[in-house]
Amino acid sequence: MEKPARYIGGEWNSIVKERADVRFALLFPDVYEIGMSHLGSRILYHVLNDEEGVACERAFAPWPDMERALTEENERLFSLETKRPLGEFDVLGFSLLYEMCYTNILQMLELSGVPLRAAGRGENDPLVICGGPCACNPEPIAPFMDAVLIGDGEEMALELVRAVKRAKAEGRSKRELLEELSALRGVYVPSLKTAETKIVRRIVRDLDKTPFTGEPIVPYLGIVHDRVALEVMRGCTRGCRFCQAGYIYRPVRERKSETVMELARQQVSCTGYDEVSLLSLSTGDYSEVHKLVPQIIREMQAGRVSVALPSLRVDSVLANDLSVMQTVRKAGLTFAPEAGTQRLRDVINKNVTEDDIMRAAADAFEAGWNGVKLYFMIGLPTETDEDVLGIAELARKISARFYAMPKEKRGRGLRMTVSVSTFVPKPFTAFQWCAQVAPDEIRRRQELLRGAIKGVRGAELKCHYSDLSVLEAAFSRGDGTLADVLESAYRLGCRFDAWTEHFRPDAWEKAFAEHGVRAADYAERAYALDAPLPWDFVDMLVTKQYLLREWERAQRGETTPDCREKCNGCFGARYETDCRVS
Ligand code: SF4
């Protein structure tokens, strides 16, 4: 094996239970280094193992060298903890973080000897379930799943294993178990779907009292996020109209700063990590940020532990705090204006002005930085050439600001990365009805930008585009037909599609053709506002009327305030959830 540590288990803090009433395999359909960096899986590993009689173990998608070895040796895919073949578990639970890992789910099932489709499984096969952000449009993956968990998993996963335990003890059939599961809030059982099915997303209300990762596993090999990760807040109040996470994790729920401090101490001491990071969608908006950040930096630094703030806006108050600035210096300075003109930033509700960006850049340059990263998207709804050229214009202004400073006051040369991705319309956003811009037009806009940014001193343009964006758009807004396409693509050898070196556009094209459709039919499709959507039967709490209102406001270029300032009523009148954080 290229990296045996991906499969051997035995890591510090991993949990091995020889006896258990219910065996749950937590499966991540990508390689170990990515899966072990996923905080949600770490939380569930702890929550499930903390339950009496439940053993939760892990497995990750085997890299091609391991897949080859398993096939040649006629061995089954196994868990890291006890090396038990996955087919012997009671439950196989997949985390769905991005659509382009779907073929790996089929690979893992097949290597486990478990029939791919739920309809083909018998009483002795494990219950196959999934959850995670992609589950909010379950249809492209539904035929492969016995149940889909929609929303926060902590409580739902426990209710599910308790139901499995009871069903086993009472000798009930799988069908009876699925009927019981389908009555749980947030659980979708595809085989029991009717025209009336409505799945309401599950949330944990009090994040502060919700269990966290316990004693986290320390891997033997470097993983993507190799540090203690502390979730300070779930949800985001900013309401960027393209952002699925911003809508589907509402309302904002926070952990108290004392709890975060407590967790930081406990997790550092039981892992030996020398770095902690404060995670959320937008840590700068955490209501106790000004209290927590200086405190945690001070205390952690005393123990030679550094603090990373990956999603922190460098606002003026924090910028005045030297200890914070030093931390940010290490992490690098990033801005995400997302669009090049104010008009388009208003359309997407990115409530940030050019003045904000210029001021933050100027502050940073004066504090001695010379590296900055800017994130944009191309292909956003209503985008024109002027908006594309606006990206280069903004980069030019930032560069001019840097070089206008006296040489002795600024860093040596500016290093500005302008990173441009392609817009992908996502379900449960204000742009869910929009078509994705066709690949040729995206390439033309990229070239336009490339030409315009050429003379900008210190700027480096990085355009991320491949046919992958089209597939991502197709699967994120797809229907049940795509399940058949997915299986064909898997049979044609597609695996690890998110990895450039493994992505096979030719095989995908063939798979779509086998079913008489094209990826573009899905990606470039604009839905009529009153047309039924494949994900309409899922209720993510933010109402469709609210998304519609946001879409209409976007058309008029009207912004919607951050809901910490004013409740915008995104849950409608049906829910009593108090989404405001005092
Ligand atoms: S700030 Fe905007 S893009 Fe970032 S998580 Fe919040 S809504 Fe999404």
Coordinates of C-alpha atoms and ligand atoms in Angstrom, one line a residue:
M1 CA 0.0 0.0 0.0
E2 CA 1.1 3.5 -0.7
K3 CA 0.0 4.6 2.8
P4 CA -0.7 1.6 5.1
A5 CA -1.7 3.9 8.0
R6 CA -4.9 4.6 6.2
Y7 CA -6.1 1.0 7.0
I8 CA -4.4 -0.2 10.1
G9 CA -6.4 1.6 12.8
G10 CA -5.0 1.5 16.4
E11 CA -4.6 5.2 16.6
W12 CA -4.4 7.0 19.9
N13 CA -7.9 7.4 21.4
S14 CA -9.6 5.1 18.9
I15 CA -12.2 2.9 20.6
V16 CA -12.3 -0.9 20.3
K17 CA -15.3 -2.7 21.9
E18 CA -15.2 -6.4 21.6
R19 CA -18.8 -6.9 22.7
A20 CA -21.7 -4.9 21.5
D21 CA -25.5 -5.2 20.8
V22 CA -25.3 -2.9 17.8
R23 CA -22.3 -2.5 15.5
F24 CA -22.3 0.8 13.6
A25 CA -19.8 1.5 10.8
L26 CA -19.2 5.1 10.2
L27 CA -18.2 5.4 6.6
F28 CA -16.6 8.3 4.8
P29 CA -16.6 7.9 1.0
D30 CA -13.2 9.5 0.5
V31 CA -9.7 8.8 1.5
Y32 CA -8.7 8.6 5.2
E33 CA -6.9 12.0 5.3
I34 CA -10.0 13.8 4.3
G35 CA -12.5 11.7 6.2
M36 CA -10.5 12.0 9.4
S37 CA -10.6 15.8 9.0
H38 CA -14.4 15.8 9.1
L39 CA -15.6 17.1 12.4
G40 CA -19.2 15.8 12.0
S41 CA -17.9 12.2 11.8
R42 CA -15.7 12.7 14.9
I43 CA -18.7 14.0 16.8
L44 CA -20.8 11.0 15.8
Y45 CA -18.0 8.5 16.6
H46 CA -18.0 9.8 20.1
V47 CA -21.8 10.1 20.6
L48 CA -22.3 6.5 19.3
N49 CA -19.5 5.0 21.2
D50 CA -20.7 6.7 24.4
E51 CA -24.0 4.8 24.1
E52 CA -24.2 1.6 26.1
G53 CA -24.1 -1.5 24.0
V54 CA -23.1 0.3 20.8
A55 CA -19.8 -0.1 19.0
C56 CA -19.0 2.5 16.4
E57 CA -16.1 1.8 14.1
R58 CA -14.7 3.6 11.0
A59 CA -13.9 2.8 7.4
F60 CA -12.9 5.1 4.5
A61 CA -12.9 4.7 0.7
P62 CA -9.9 2.5 -0.2
W63 CA -7.5 4.2 -2.5
P64 CA -7.1 2.3 -5.9
D65 CA -4.0 0.4 -4.7
M66 CA -6.1 -1.0 -1.8
E67 CA -9.1 -1.6 -3.9
R68 CA -7.0 -3.6 -6.3
A69 CA -5.5 -5.6 -3.4
L70 CA -8.9 -6.4 -1.9
T71 CA -10.2 -7.5 -5.2
E72 CA -7.2 -9.6 -6.1
E73 CA -7.1 -11.3 -2.7
N74 CA -10.9 -11.7 -2.6
E75 CA -11.0 -9.9 0.7
R76 CA -13.9 -7.7 2.0
L77 CA -13.6 -4.1 3.0
F78 CA -13.2 -3.9 6.8
S79 CA -13.4 -1.5 9.7
L80 CA -10.2 0.0 11.2
E81 CA -11.1 -0.8 14.8
T82 CA -11.7 -4.6 14.7
K83 CA -11.0 -5.4 11.1
R84 CA -14.5 -6.8 10.9
P85 CA -15.8 -7.0 7.3
L86 CA -18.4 -4.2 6.8
G87 CA -21.0 -6.7 5.7
E88 CA -21.1 -8.0 9.3
F89 CA -22.2 -4.7 10.8
D90 CA -25.8 -3.8 11.7
V91 CA -25.6 -0.3 10.3
L92 CA -23.4 1.3 7.6
G93 CA -23.7 5.0 7.9
F94 CA -22.2 7.3 5.1
S95 CA -21.4 11.0 5.5
L96 CA -22.3 12.9 2.4
L97 CA -20.2 16.1 2.2
Y98 CA -20.1 16.6 -1.5
E99 CA -21.8 15.1 -4.5
M100 CA -18.6 14.0 -6.2
C101 CA -18.0 11.2 -3.7
Y102 CA -21.2 9.3 -4.6
T103 CA -19.4 6.7 -6.8
N104 CA -17.2 5.8 -3.8
I105 CA -20.3 4.9 -1.8
L106 CA -21.1 2.3 -4.4
Q107 CA -17.4 1.1 -4.4
M108 CA -17.5 0.7 -0.6
L109 CA -20.8 -1.2 -0.7
E110 CA -19.6 -3.5 -3.4
L111 CA -16.2 -4.2 -1.7
S112 CA -18.2 -5.0 1.5
G113 CA -20.3 -7.6 -0.4
V114 CA -23.5 -5.6 0.3
P115 CA -26.0 -5.3 -2.6
L116 CA -25.9 -1.7 -4.0
R117 CA -29.6 -1.1 -4.1
A118 CA -31.8 -1.2 -0.9
A119 CA -34.4 -3.2 -2.8
G120 CA -31.8 -6.0 -3.4
R121 CA -30.8 -6.4 0.3
G122 CA -32.1 -9.1 2.6
E123 CA -32.8 -9.4 6.3
N124 CA -29.2 -10.3 7.0
D125 CA -27.6 -7.3 5.2
P126 CA -26.7 -4.2 7.1
L127 CA -29.0 -1.2 7.2
V128 CA -27.4 1.3 4.9
I129 CA -28.0 5.0 5.8
C130 CA -26.5 8.4 5.1
G131 CA -26.6 11.9 6.3
G132 CA -24.8 15.2 5.8
P133 CA -25.4 18.4 3.8
C134 CA -25.9 16.6 0.4
A135 CA -28.7 14.5 1.9
C136 CA -31.0 17.6 1.7
N137 CA -31.7 16.5 -1.9
P138 CA -31.6 12.7 -1.4
E139 CA -33.1 11.5 -4.6
P140 CA -30.0 10.8 -6.7
I141 CA -28.7 8.5 -3.9
A142 CA -32.0 7.3 -2.4
P143 CA -32.3 3.9 -4.1
F144 CA -29.0 2.9 -2.5
M145 CA -30.1 3.8 1.0
D146 CA -32.4 2.2 3.5
A147 CA -32.8 5.5 5.3
V148 CA -31.5 9.1 5.0
L149 CA -31.0 11.3 8.0
I150 CA -31.8 14.9 7.3
G151 CA -30.3 17.6 9.6
D152 CA -28.1 17.4 12.7
G153 CA -27.2 13.8 13.4
E154 CA -26.4 13.7 17.1
E155 CA -29.8 12.9 18.5
M156 CA -31.1 11.1 15.4
A157 CA -28.2 8.7 15.2
L158 CA -28.9 7.7 18.9
E159 CA -32.6 7.2 18.3
L160 CA -31.7 5.1 15.3
V161 CA -29.3 2.7 17.0
R162 CA -31.8 2.3 19.9
A163 CA -34.5 1.3 17.5
V164 CA -32.0 -1.2 15.8
K165 CA -31.1 -2.6 19.2
R166 CA -34.8 -3.1 20.1
A167 CA -35.6 -4.6 16.7
K168 CA -32.8 -7.1 17.1
A169 CA -33.8 -8.1 20.6
E170 CA -37.4 -8.6 19.6
G171 CA -36.5 -10.3 16.3
R172 CA -38.5 -7.9 14.2
S173 CA -38.1 -7.7 10.4
K174 CA -36.3 -5.0 8.5
R175 CA -39.5 -3.7 7.2
E176 CA -40.9 -3.3 10.7
L177 CA -37.7 -1.5 11.7
L178 CA -37.9 0.8 8.7
E179 CA -41.5 1.7 9.5
E180 CA -40.5 2.6 13.0
L181 CA -37.5 4.7 11.7
S182 CA -39.7 6.5 9.3
A183 CA -41.7 7.9 12.2
L184 CA -38.7 9.6 13.6
R185 CA -38.4 13.3 12.8
G186 CA -35.7 13.9 10.1
V187 CA -35.6 10.3 8.9
Y188 CA -36.5 9.5 5.3
V189 CA -37.1 5.9 4.3
P190 CA -37.1 5.9 0.5
S191 CA -38.8 2.5 0.2
L192 CA -41.8 3.9 2.1
K193 CA -42.1 7.2 0.2
T194 CA -45.6 8.2 -0.8
A195 CA -47.0 11.4 -2.4
E196 CA -47.7 12.7 1.1
T197 CA -44.2 12.1 2.5
K198 CA -42.7 15.2 4.1
I199 CA -39.4 15.0 5.9
V200 CA -38.8 17.8 8.4
R201 CA -35.1 18.6 9.1
R202 CA -33.9 17.7 12.6
I203 CA -31.9 20.2 14.6
V204 CA -30.2 20.2 18.0
R205 CA -31.5 23.2 19.8
D206 CA -28.9 23.7 22.5
L207 CA -25.4 23.4 21.0
D208 CA -23.8 24.2 24.3
K209 CA -25.3 21.1 25.8
T210 CA -24.7 18.9 22.8
P211 CA -21.9 16.3 23.2
F212 CA -18.7 17.1 21.2
T213 CA -15.9 14.8 20.1
G214 CA -14.9 13.4 23.5
E215 CA -11.2 12.3 23.2
P216 CA -10.5 12.8 19.6
I217 CA -8.5 10.2 17.6
V218 CA -4.9 11.3 16.7
P219 CA -4.0 9.8 13.3
Y220 CA -0.7 8.2 12.5
L221 CA -0.3 10.0 9.2
G222 CA -0.7 13.7 8.3
I223 CA -4.4 14.5 7.6
V224 CA -5.8 17.6 6.0
H225 CA -6.9 19.3 9.2
D226 CA -4.4 17.9 11.7
R227 CA -5.3 19.8 14.9
V228 CA -7.9 20.1 17.6
A229 CA -11.1 21.5 15.9
L230 CA -13.5 23.3 18.2
E231 CA -17.0 24.1 16.8
V232 CA -17.9 27.4 18.4
M233 CA -21.1 27.9 16.4
R234 CA -23.4 26.2 14.0
G235 CA -25.2 28.2 11.3
C236 CA -24.6 31.6 9.8
T237 CA -26.8 34.7 9.8
R238 CA -25.4 36.5 6.8
G239 CA -27.7 35.1 4.2
C240 CA -25.5 35.0 1.1
R241 CA -28.0 33.9 -1.5
F242 CA -25.8 31.3 -3.3
C243 CA -24.7 29.6 0.0
Q244 CA -26.4 26.4 0.8
A245 CA -24.6 26.0 4.2
G246 CA -25.9 29.5 5.1
Y247 CA -29.5 28.3 4.6
I248 CA -29.5 24.7 5.7
Y249 CA -27.8 25.2 9.0
R250 CA -30.1 27.9 10.3
P251 CA -30.7 29.0 13.0
V252 CA -27.4 30.0 14.5
R253 CA -26.6 28.1 17.6
E254 CA -23.6 28.8 19.8
R255 CA -21.4 27.2 22.4
K256 CA -20.6 29.4 25.4
S257 CA -17.0 30.7 25.4
E258 CA -16.5 29.0 28.8
T259 CA -17.5 25.7 27.2
V260 CA -15.2 26.2 24.3
M261 CA -12.3 27.0 26.7
E262 CA -13.1 23.9 28.6
L263 CA -13.1 21.8 25.5
A264 CA -9.8 23.3 24.3
R265 CA -8.1 22.4 27.5
Q266 CA -9.5 18.9 27.6
Q267 CA -8.8 18.1 24.0
V268 CA -5.3 19.4 24.0
S269 CA -4.4 17.4 27.1
C270 CA -5.8 14.2 25.7
T271 CA -4.3 14.4 22.2
G272 CA -1.0 16.3 22.6
Y273 CA -1.9 18.5 19.6
D274 CA -0.1 21.8 19.5
E275 CA -2.7 23.7 17.5
V276 CA -6.4 24.3 18.0
S277 CA -8.8 25.9 15.5
L278 CA -12.1 27.6 16.1
L279 CA -14.5 26.4 13.5
S280 CA -17.8 27.6 12.2
L281 CA -19.1 29.1 9.0
S282 CA -18.2 32.6 10.1
T283 CA -16.2 32.7 13.3
G284 CA -16.0 36.5 13.2
D285 CA -19.7 36.6 13.8
Y286 CA -19.6 34.5 16.9
S287 CA -21.2 36.7 19.6
E288 CA -18.4 36.1 22.2
V289 CA -15.5 36.4 19.6
H290 CA -13.9 39.4 21.3
K291 CA -13.9 37.6 24.7
L292 CA -12.9 34.1 23.5
V293 CA -10.2 34.9 20.9
P294 CA -7.8 36.8 23.1
Q295 CA -8.4 34.5 26.0
I296 CA -7.9 31.3 24.1
I297 CA -4.8 32.7 22.4
R298 CA -3.3 33.8 25.7
E299 CA -4.0 30.6 27.5
M300 CA -3.0 28.3 24.7
Q301 CA 0.2 30.2 23.9
A302 CA 1.3 29.7 27.5
G303 CA 1.2 26.0 26.8
R304 CA 2.9 26.5 23.4
V305 CA -0.3 25.7 21.5
S306 CA -1.2 27.9 18.6
V307 CA -4.7 29.0 17.6
A308 CA -6.0 29.0 14.0
L309 CA -9.0 31.1 13.0
P310 CA -9.8 29.8 9.6
S311 CA -13.1 31.7 9.0
L312 CA -12.4 35.0 10.7
R313 CA -13.1 38.3 9.1
V314 CA -10.4 40.8 9.9
D315 CA -12.6 43.4 11.3
S316 CA -11.3 46.6 12.9
V317 CA -11.7 45.6 16.5
L318 CA -9.9 42.3 16.2
A319 CA -7.4 43.9 14.0
N320 CA -6.4 46.1 16.9
D321 CA -5.6 43.1 19.0
L322 CA -2.0 42.3 18.3
S323 CA -2.2 38.7 19.5
V324 CA -5.1 38.1 17.0
M325 CA -3.2 39.8 14.2
Q326 CA -0.2 37.5 14.8
T327 CA -2.4 34.5 14.6
V328 CA -4.0 35.7 11.4
R329 CA -0.6 36.5 10.0
K330 CA 0.3 32.8 10.2
A331 CA -3.0 31.6 8.7
G332 CA -2.8 34.1 5.8
L333 CA -5.2 36.9 5.0
T334 CA -8.2 36.0 2.9
F335 CA -11.2 37.9 1.6
A336 CA -14.2 36.5 -0.1
P337 CA -15.9 39.3 -2.0
E338 CA -17.3 36.6 -4.4
A339 CA -18.2 39.1 -7.1
G340 CA -16.3 41.9 -8.7
T341 CA -18.9 44.7 -8.7
Q342 CA -21.1 46.2 -6.0
R343 CA -24.2 45.5 -8.2
L344 CA -23.5 41.7 -8.3
R345 CA -22.5 41.7 -4.6
D346 CA -25.9 43.1 -3.8
V347 CA -27.6 40.5 -6.0
I348 CA -25.9 37.7 -4.1
N349 CA -26.4 39.6 -0.8
K350 CA -22.7 39.6 0.1
N351 CA -23.0 42.6 2.4
V352 CA -19.5 43.8 1.9
T353 CA -18.5 47.0 0.0
E354 CA -15.4 47.9 -1.9
D355 CA -14.6 50.4 0.9
D356 CA -14.7 47.5 3.4
I357 CA -12.3 45.4 1.3
M358 CA -10.0 48.3 0.6
R359 CA -9.9 49.3 4.3
A360 CA -9.2 45.8 5.4
A361 CA -6.5 45.4 2.8
A362 CA -4.9 48.7 3.8
D363 CA -4.9 47.8 7.5
A364 CA -3.3 44.5 6.7
F365 CA -0.6 46.1 4.5
E366 CA 0.1 48.7 7.1
A367 CA 0.5 45.9 9.7
G368 CA 3.2 44.4 7.5
W369 CA 1.4 41.8 5.3
N370 CA 2.3 41.3 1.7
G371 CA 0.2 38.2 1.0
V372 CA -3.5 38.2 0.4
K373 CA -6.0 35.7 -1.1
L374 CA -9.2 36.9 -2.8
Y375 CA -12.1 34.4 -3.6
F376 CA -14.6 35.0 -6.4
M377 CA -17.1 33.1 -8.4
I378 CA -17.8 33.3 -12.1
G379 CA -21.2 32.4 -13.6
L380 CA -23.4 33.9 -10.8
P381 CA -27.0 34.7 -11.8
T382 CA -27.3 38.1 -13.7
E383 CA -23.5 38.3 -14.2
T384 CA -22.3 40.4 -17.2
D385 CA -18.8 41.1 -18.6
E386 CA -18.6 44.2 -16.5
D387 CA -18.9 42.1 -13.4
V388 CA -16.1 39.8 -14.6
L389 CA -13.9 42.7 -15.4
G390 CA -14.7 44.1 -12.0
I391 CA -12.7 41.3 -10.4
A392 CA -9.6 42.5 -12.2
E393 CA -10.4 46.1 -11.3
L394 CA -10.7 45.3 -7.6
A395 CA -7.4 43.4 -7.8
R396 CA -5.8 46.4 -9.6
K397 CA -7.0 48.8 -6.8
I398 CA -5.7 46.5 -4.0
S399 CA -2.3 46.2 -5.8
A400 CA -2.2 50.0 -6.3
R401 CA -2.9 50.5 -2.6
F402 CA 0.0 48.3 -1.7
Y403 CA 2.5 49.9 -4.1
A404 CA 1.4 53.4 -3.1
M405 CA 2.9 52.8 0.4
P406 CA 6.5 53.9 1.0
K407 CA 8.9 51.0 0.4
E408 CA 10.2 50.9 3.9
K409 CA 6.6 50.6 5.3
R410 CA 5.4 47.8 3.2
G411 CA 6.4 44.2 2.8
R412 CA 8.7 43.5 -0.1
G413 CA 6.5 42.5 -3.0
L414 CA 2.8 41.9 -3.1
R415 CA 1.6 38.3 -3.4
M416 CA -2.1 38.4 -4.3
T417 CA -3.9 35.2 -5.3
V418 CA -7.1 35.7 -7.1
S419 CA -9.0 32.5 -6.9
V420 CA -12.0 32.1 -9.1
S421 CA -14.4 29.1 -8.9
T422 CA -17.6 28.4 -10.9
F423 CA -21.0 29.0 -9.5
V424 CA -23.0 25.8 -8.9
P425 CA -26.8 26.3 -8.2
K426 CA -27.8 24.4 -5.0
P427 CA -31.1 23.3 -3.6
F428 CA -32.5 25.3 -0.7
T429 CA -30.8 28.5 -1.7
A430 CA -32.3 31.6 -3.3
F431 CA -30.6 30.5 -6.6
Q432 CA -32.0 27.0 -6.6
W433 CA -34.1 27.7 -9.7
C434 CA -31.2 29.1 -11.7
A435 CA -29.4 27.5 -14.6
Q436 CA -25.7 27.0 -14.5
V437 CA -23.8 28.9 -17.2
A438 CA -22.6 26.6 -20.0
P439 CA -19.0 25.5 -20.0
D440 CA -18.0 27.3 -23.2
E441 CA -19.3 30.6 -21.8
I442 CA -17.6 30.0 -18.5
R443 CA -14.3 29.5 -20.4
R444 CA -14.9 32.7 -22.4
R445 CA -15.4 34.7 -19.2
Q446 CA -12.3 33.2 -17.6
E447 CA -10.3 34.3 -20.7
L448 CA -11.8 37.7 -20.5
L449 CA -10.6 37.9 -16.8
R450 CA -7.2 36.4 -17.6
G451 CA -6.6 39.2 -20.2
A452 CA -7.8 41.9 -17.9
I453 CA -5.8 40.8 -14.9
K454 CA -2.5 40.4 -16.8
G455 CA -1.0 43.8 -16.1
V456 CA -1.9 43.8 -12.4
R457 CA 1.3 43.8 -10.4
G458 CA 1.6 41.0 -7.9
A459 CA -1.6 39.2 -8.9
E460 CA -1.8 35.6 -9.7
L461 CA -5.1 34.2 -11.2
K462 CA -6.2 30.7 -10.3
C463 CA -9.4 29.6 -12.2
H464 CA -10.9 26.4 -11.0
Y465 CA -13.0 24.9 -13.7
S466 CA -13.5 21.5 -15.1
D467 CA -16.4 19.4 -16.2
L468 CA -16.7 18.5 -12.6
S469 CA -18.7 21.7 -11.9
V470 CA -21.3 20.5 -14.4
L471 CA -21.6 17.1 -12.7
E472 CA -21.8 18.8 -9.3
A473 CA -24.6 21.0 -10.5
A474 CA -26.4 18.0 -12.1
F475 CA -26.2 15.9 -8.9
S476 CA -26.9 18.6 -6.4
R477 CA -30.3 19.4 -8.2
G478 CA -30.8 16.0 -9.7
D479 CA -33.7 13.5 -9.4
G480 CA -34.0 9.7 -9.2
T481 CA -32.8 9.2 -12.8
L482 CA -29.3 10.1 -11.7
A483 CA -29.2 7.1 -9.4
D484 CA -29.1 4.9 -12.5
V485 CA -26.5 7.2 -14.2
L486 CA -24.4 7.0 -11.0
E487 CA -24.5 3.2 -11.0
S488 CA -23.5 3.1 -14.7
A489 CA -20.6 5.5 -14.0
Y490 CA -19.5 3.3 -11.2
R491 CA -19.6 0.2 -13.4
L492 CA -17.6 2.1 -16.0
G493 CA -14.8 2.6 -13.4
C494 CA -15.6 6.1 -12.0
R495 CA -14.1 6.5 -8.5
F496 CA -12.7 9.5 -6.5
D497 CA -14.3 11.9 -9.0
A498 CA -13.3 14.9 -7.0
W499 CA -9.7 14.1 -7.5
T500 CA -8.4 15.5 -10.8
E501 CA -6.2 12.6 -11.5
H502 CA -9.1 10.1 -11.2
F503 CA -11.9 12.1 -12.7
R504 CA -13.1 10.5 -16.0
P505 CA -15.3 12.8 -18.0
D506 CA -15.5 10.3 -20.9
A507 CA -16.9 7.6 -18.6
W508 CA -19.4 10.0 -17.1
E509 CA -20.6 11.1 -20.5
K510 CA -21.1 7.5 -21.5
A511 CA -23.0 6.8 -18.3
F512 CA -25.4 9.7 -18.9
A513 CA -25.8 8.6 -22.6
E514 CA -26.8 5.1 -21.4
H515 CA -29.8 6.6 -19.8
G516 CA -30.7 9.0 -22.6
V517 CA -29.8 12.2 -20.7
R518 CA -26.9 14.7 -20.5
A519 CA -25.4 16.3 -17.4
A520 CA -26.1 19.6 -19.1
D521 CA -29.8 18.9 -19.1
Y522 CA -29.7 19.1 -15.4
A523 CA -27.0 21.7 -14.8
E524 CA -28.2 24.2 -17.4
R525 CA -31.9 23.7 -16.5
A526 CA -33.7 26.8 -15.1
Y527 CA -36.7 25.7 -13.1
A528 CA -39.9 27.7 -13.4
L529 CA -40.6 29.3 -10.0
D530 CA -43.8 27.3 -9.7
A531 CA -42.5 24.0 -11.0
P532 CA -42.2 21.1 -8.5
L533 CA -38.6 20.5 -7.5
P534 CA -37.2 17.0 -6.8
W535 CA -36.4 18.1 -3.2
D536 CA -39.7 19.7 -2.4
F537 CA -40.7 16.8 0.0
V538 CA -37.8 17.8 2.3
D539 CA -38.5 20.7 4.6
M540 CA -35.2 22.3 5.7
L541 CA -37.1 24.8 7.9
V542 CA -36.3 27.9 5.7
T543 CA -39.5 28.2 3.7
K544 CA -39.8 28.1 -0.1
Q545 CA -41.7 31.4 0.1
Y546 CA -38.7 32.9 1.8
L547 CA -36.3 31.7 -0.8
L548 CA -38.6 33.0 -3.5
R549 CA -38.7 36.4 -1.8
E550 CA -34.9 36.4 -1.7
W551 CA -34.8 35.5 -5.4
E552 CA -37.1 38.4 -6.2
R553 CA -35.0 40.8 -4.1
A554 CA -31.9 39.5 -5.8
Q555 CA -33.5 40.4 -9.2
R556 CA -34.0 43.9 -7.9
G557 CA -30.5 44.1 -6.4
E558 CA -32.0 44.6 -3.0
T559 CA -30.0 43.3 0.0
T560 CA -31.4 41.6 3.1
P561 CA -29.8 42.5 6.4
D562 CA -27.9 40.0 8.5
C563 CA -30.5 38.3 10.7
R564 CA -28.6 39.2 13.8
E565 CA -29.7 42.8 13.1
K566 CA -33.3 42.0 12.3
C567 CA -35.2 38.7 12.0
N568 CA -36.2 38.3 8.4
G569 CA -38.7 35.5 9.1
C570 CA -37.0 32.8 7.1
F571 CA -38.8 30.0 9.0
G572 CA -42.2 31.5 8.3
A573 CA -44.9 31.4 11.0
R574 CA -44.9 27.6 11.3
Y575 CA -42.0 27.2 13.6
E576 CA -41.6 28.4 17.1
T577 CA -37.9 28.3 16.9
D578 CA -36.3 31.3 18.3
C579 CA -33.5 31.7 15.8
R580 CA -32.0 34.8 17.3
V581 CA -28.9 34.6 19.5
S582 CA -28.9 37.2 22.1
Ligands
SF4_1 S1 -21.0 34.4 5.3 FE1 -22.2 34.0 3.5 S2 -21.0 32.5 2.3 FE2 -20.2 32.5 4.4 S3 -21.4 30.9 5.5 FE3 -22.5 32.8 5.8 S4 -24.0 32.8 4.2 FE4 -22.4 31.3 3.6

